[in-house]
XYZ file of C-alpha atoms in Angstrom:
272
model
C -0.856 3.392 28.191
C 0.721 0.139 26.952
C 4.441 -0.471 27.229
C 6.489 1.002 24.363
C 7.717 -1.589 21.862
C 9.820 0.973 19.924
C 7.900 0.054 16.774
C 6.911 3.552 15.675
C 5.354 2.266 12.466
C 2.303 0.982 14.312
C 2.151 3.588 17.065
C 0.414 6.972 17.099
C 2.111 8.346 20.215
C 4.282 11.403 19.805
C 7.174 10.528 22.091
C 10.952 10.798 22.256
C 11.346 7.397 20.620
C 9.879 8.772 17.373
C 13.265 9.952 16.139
C 13.675 10.234 12.382
C 15.458 7.306 10.760
C 16.056 8.942 7.414
C 17.694 6.817 4.763
C 20.412 8.388 2.582
C 19.640 8.821 -1.122
C 21.822 7.274 -3.807
C 25.476 8.150 -3.290
C 25.548 10.047 -6.599
C 22.371 12.017 -5.964
C 22.325 15.743 -5.301
C 19.091 16.793 -3.632
C 18.805 20.074 -1.769
C 15.177 20.055 -0.587
C 12.444 17.426 -0.439
C 8.826 18.615 -0.612
C 5.890 16.273 -0.039
C 2.586 16.979 -1.784
C -0.182 15.297 0.182
C -3.933 15.112 0.471
C -6.294 13.451 2.876
C -8.374 11.995 0.045
C -8.079 11.238 -3.636
C -9.318 13.232 -6.583
C -8.370 16.705 -5.367
C -5.576 17.382 -7.884
C -2.527 16.417 -5.888
C -0.590 15.072 -8.898
C -1.479 18.148 -10.909
C -0.187 20.319 -8.072
C 3.044 18.313 -7.833
C 3.655 18.640 -11.561
C 2.837 22.345 -11.696
C 5.078 23.096 -8.723
C 7.979 21.351 -10.440
C 7.271 23.326 -13.621
C 7.126 26.567 -11.627
C 10.492 25.864 -10.012
C 12.055 25.207 -13.429
C 10.706 28.535 -14.649
C 12.358 30.179 -11.649
C 15.694 28.687 -12.684
C 15.874 25.766 -10.263
C 16.407 22.104 -11.034
C 13.301 20.136 -10.112
C 12.108 16.553 -10.052
C 8.982 14.579 -9.189
C 9.105 11.250 -7.378
C 5.753 9.607 -8.102
C 5.015 7.781 -4.845
C 1.443 6.999 -5.874
C 2.438 3.508 -6.961
C -1.058 2.146 -7.643
C -2.314 5.316 -9.349
C 0.676 6.850 -11.147
C -0.205 9.842 -13.319
C 2.941 11.988 -13.320
C 4.428 10.502 -16.539
C 1.175 11.199 -18.404
C 1.113 14.826 -17.252
C 4.648 15.405 -18.567
C 4.251 13.250 -21.663
C 7.253 11.062 -20.777
C 7.581 7.338 -21.394
C 9.893 4.580 -20.251
C 11.643 2.403 -19.883
C 13.959 4.176 -17.470
C 17.580 3.103 -17.872
C 20.137 1.991 -15.310
C 23.376 0.137 -14.817
C 22.279 -2.489 -12.305
C 23.292 -0.320 -9.347
C 21.308 2.817 -10.105
C 18.348 4.088 -12.131
C 18.257 7.283 -14.148
C 15.119 9.439 -14.003
C 13.434 10.393 -17.259
C 13.725 14.079 -18.167
C 10.773 16.051 -19.504
C 10.850 18.638 -22.277
C 12.008 21.393 -19.934
C 14.312 19.233 -17.825
C 12.036 18.139 -14.975
C 13.319 14.784 -13.694
C 10.603 12.150 -13.275
C 10.502 8.693 -11.742
C 7.338 6.605 -11.588
C 6.426 2.937 -11.541
C 4.914 3.456 -15.006
C 8.404 4.179 -16.331
C 9.509 0.689 -15.274
C 6.528 -1.394 -16.422
C 6.330 -3.024 -19.868
C 2.659 -2.055 -20.014
C 1.871 1.321 -18.382
C -1.792 0.293 -18.091
C -0.996 -2.891 -16.167
C -2.393 -2.708 -12.613
C 0.019 -2.745 -9.705
C -1.563 -5.307 -7.380
C 0.826 -5.128 -4.462
C 0.378 -5.095 -0.710
C 1.310 -2.075 1.380
C 4.828 -3.108 2.470
C 5.839 -3.886 -1.137
C 4.503 -0.525 -2.312
C 6.382 1.257 0.464
C 9.516 -0.626 -0.564
C 9.164 0.638 -4.144
C 9.025 4.217 -2.872
C 12.216 3.617 -0.890
C 13.875 2.354 -4.068
C 12.884 5.508 -5.927
C 14.732 7.412 -3.207
C 17.774 5.177 -2.767
C 18.353 3.720 -6.247
C 17.485 6.673 -8.504
C 20.224 9.219 -9.181
C 18.584 12.617 -8.701
C 20.239 15.952 -9.495
C 17.739 18.537 -8.279
C 17.330 21.569 -6.081
C 13.760 20.528 -5.256
C 12.379 17.001 -5.288
C 8.581 16.902 -5.087
C 7.115 13.671 -3.756
C 3.630 13.073 -5.146
C 2.106 10.921 -2.431
C -1.009 8.753 -2.536
C -4.017 10.046 -0.603
C -4.564 9.255 3.029
C -2.323 8.571 5.998
C -1.301 4.974 5.306
C 1.864 3.033 4.540
C 3.398 5.253 1.867
C 3.027 8.644 3.600
C 4.361 7.047 6.784
C 7.308 5.568 4.875
C 8.067 8.893 3.201
C 7.924 10.863 6.454
C 10.123 8.343 8.278
C 12.590 7.573 5.471
C 13.018 10.773 3.473
C 14.307 14.012 5.017
C 11.165 15.959 4.116
C 11.760 19.700 4.421
C 8.100 20.629 4.134
C 4.748 19.538 2.746
C 2.017 21.172 0.730
C -1.496 19.935 1.508
C -3.993 19.911 -1.366
C -7.735 20.140 -0.801
C -10.969 20.994 -2.610
C -13.840 23.262 -1.487
C -16.284 20.689 -0.079
C -16.838 20.935 3.662
C -16.285 17.182 3.999
C -12.740 17.645 2.747
C -12.012 19.923 5.697
C -12.206 17.001 8.085
C -9.914 14.934 5.854
C -7.401 17.783 5.599
C -7.308 17.868 9.379
C -6.115 14.266 9.402
C -3.265 15.095 7.023
C -2.298 18.140 9.087
C -2.258 16.198 12.330
C -0.231 13.359 10.806
C 2.402 15.843 9.650
C 2.490 17.429 13.087
C 2.780 13.996 14.696
C 5.755 13.202 12.464
C 7.313 16.649 13.055
C 7.169 17.537 9.354
C 6.841 21.269 8.577
C 3.677 22.298 6.697
C 4.281 25.015 4.118
C 0.587 25.680 3.571
C -2.619 24.694 1.824
C -3.544 24.672 -1.853
C -7.234 24.553 -2.724
C -7.931 23.071 -6.130
C -11.168 23.442 -8.123
C -12.022 26.502 -6.032
C -14.238 28.025 -8.701
C -14.927 28.206 -12.416
C -14.833 31.397 -14.440
C -17.808 32.122 -16.701
C -16.405 32.551 -20.235
C -19.045 35.158 -21.062
C -19.105 37.503 -18.060
C -16.018 36.494 -16.029
C -18.065 35.754 -12.915
C -16.600 33.251 -10.457
C -18.903 30.256 -10.008
C -18.474 28.088 -6.906
C -19.135 24.738 -8.562
C -18.586 22.754 -5.366
C -20.098 25.292 -3.015
C -18.436 27.910 -0.863
C -14.758 27.472 -0.082
C -13.773 26.341 3.417
C -10.009 26.498 2.998
C -9.667 29.792 4.867
C -11.490 28.305 7.866
C -9.240 25.261 7.841
C -6.133 27.416 7.477
C -7.189 29.592 10.413
C -7.929 26.543 12.570
C -4.394 25.205 12.117
C -2.643 28.582 11.680
C -1.484 27.788 8.161
C -1.199 29.998 5.076
C -3.343 29.472 1.994
C -0.805 29.248 -0.821
C -3.222 29.145 -3.752
C -6.830 28.813 -4.828
C -6.798 27.142 -8.230
C -9.850 27.400 -10.488
C -11.304 24.749 -12.752
C -9.538 25.639 -16.001
C -10.442 23.724 -19.191
C -7.171 24.816 -20.801
C -5.166 23.305 -17.951
C -7.123 20.063 -18.228
C -6.487 20.015 -21.988
C -2.729 20.475 -21.611
C -2.571 17.871 -18.846
C -4.440 15.261 -20.883
C -2.096 15.910 -23.821
C 1.013 15.460 -21.653
C 1.874 19.134 -22.134
C 1.598 20.403 -18.559
C 4.806 22.400 -19.050
C 3.186 24.406 -21.828
C 0.393 25.761 -19.606
C 1.003 29.443 -19.025
C -1.125 29.908 -15.893
C 0.414 31.304 -12.716
C -2.005 29.863 -10.187
C 0.740 28.303 -8.048
C 3.181 31.221 -7.967
C 2.488 31.794 -4.264
C 3.143 28.154 -3.460
C 6.303 28.158 -5.582
C 7.598 31.222 -3.745
C 6.976 29.493 -0.409
C 8.993 26.506 -1.602
C 11.801 28.676 -2.982
C 12.217 30.368 0.411
C 13.546 27.072 1.777
C 16.779 27.759 -0.108
C 17.032 31.440 0.805
């Protein structure tokens, strides 16, 4: 083993030097719990899960917000139908509130053109996420952090900088995804971040004629993964055309489905 340089950012060892160096939020923020929503790969519905969890918490009477940490692929504003520019006073930034009061901050709320690409290197992207934590004035019971896929700069920054109280890992049914989920699980364990459980998206489709469940992507493997790592399965979300329609229209809060009630209850227990 090489000599320790105390640079935990480039080291995978789980040692005593890996103490959390959490940064404080803005002095006027009030944040009770921080929940990361992560996935090992893209395209599994992580942003959708983040948005729906925030909506579920609002329906339960809590204040909720979403910090869109997916800087190069921000989709949270579109799901909620909110637009910028976000306002501030030079020392702080105010999140945009959705129809039902979900607080949202995303790079797309600061850009003149929301379709402009964000062509930044990793350290700059990680710095933007820090700013969303330190410069935005949040007033929430639960702040959901919608992270980019993988185990790179941004997830590492979030785990080391924000006092994450738990994470929800999102997957899809393909067997290949099981290996990727394992990477996300082991990263969280390495960083000593509690894992609340797994959410499987696109688990099945329901035949509109007979109600039969159709495994579009093959048999689910989430139960096997959950058993391997001793984690609960919080939800198995189907492919729902109505949900996709509401999401595309920026009306995610109007969707009446209760697919994530189990996950929302697991999050709510953090305050009980």
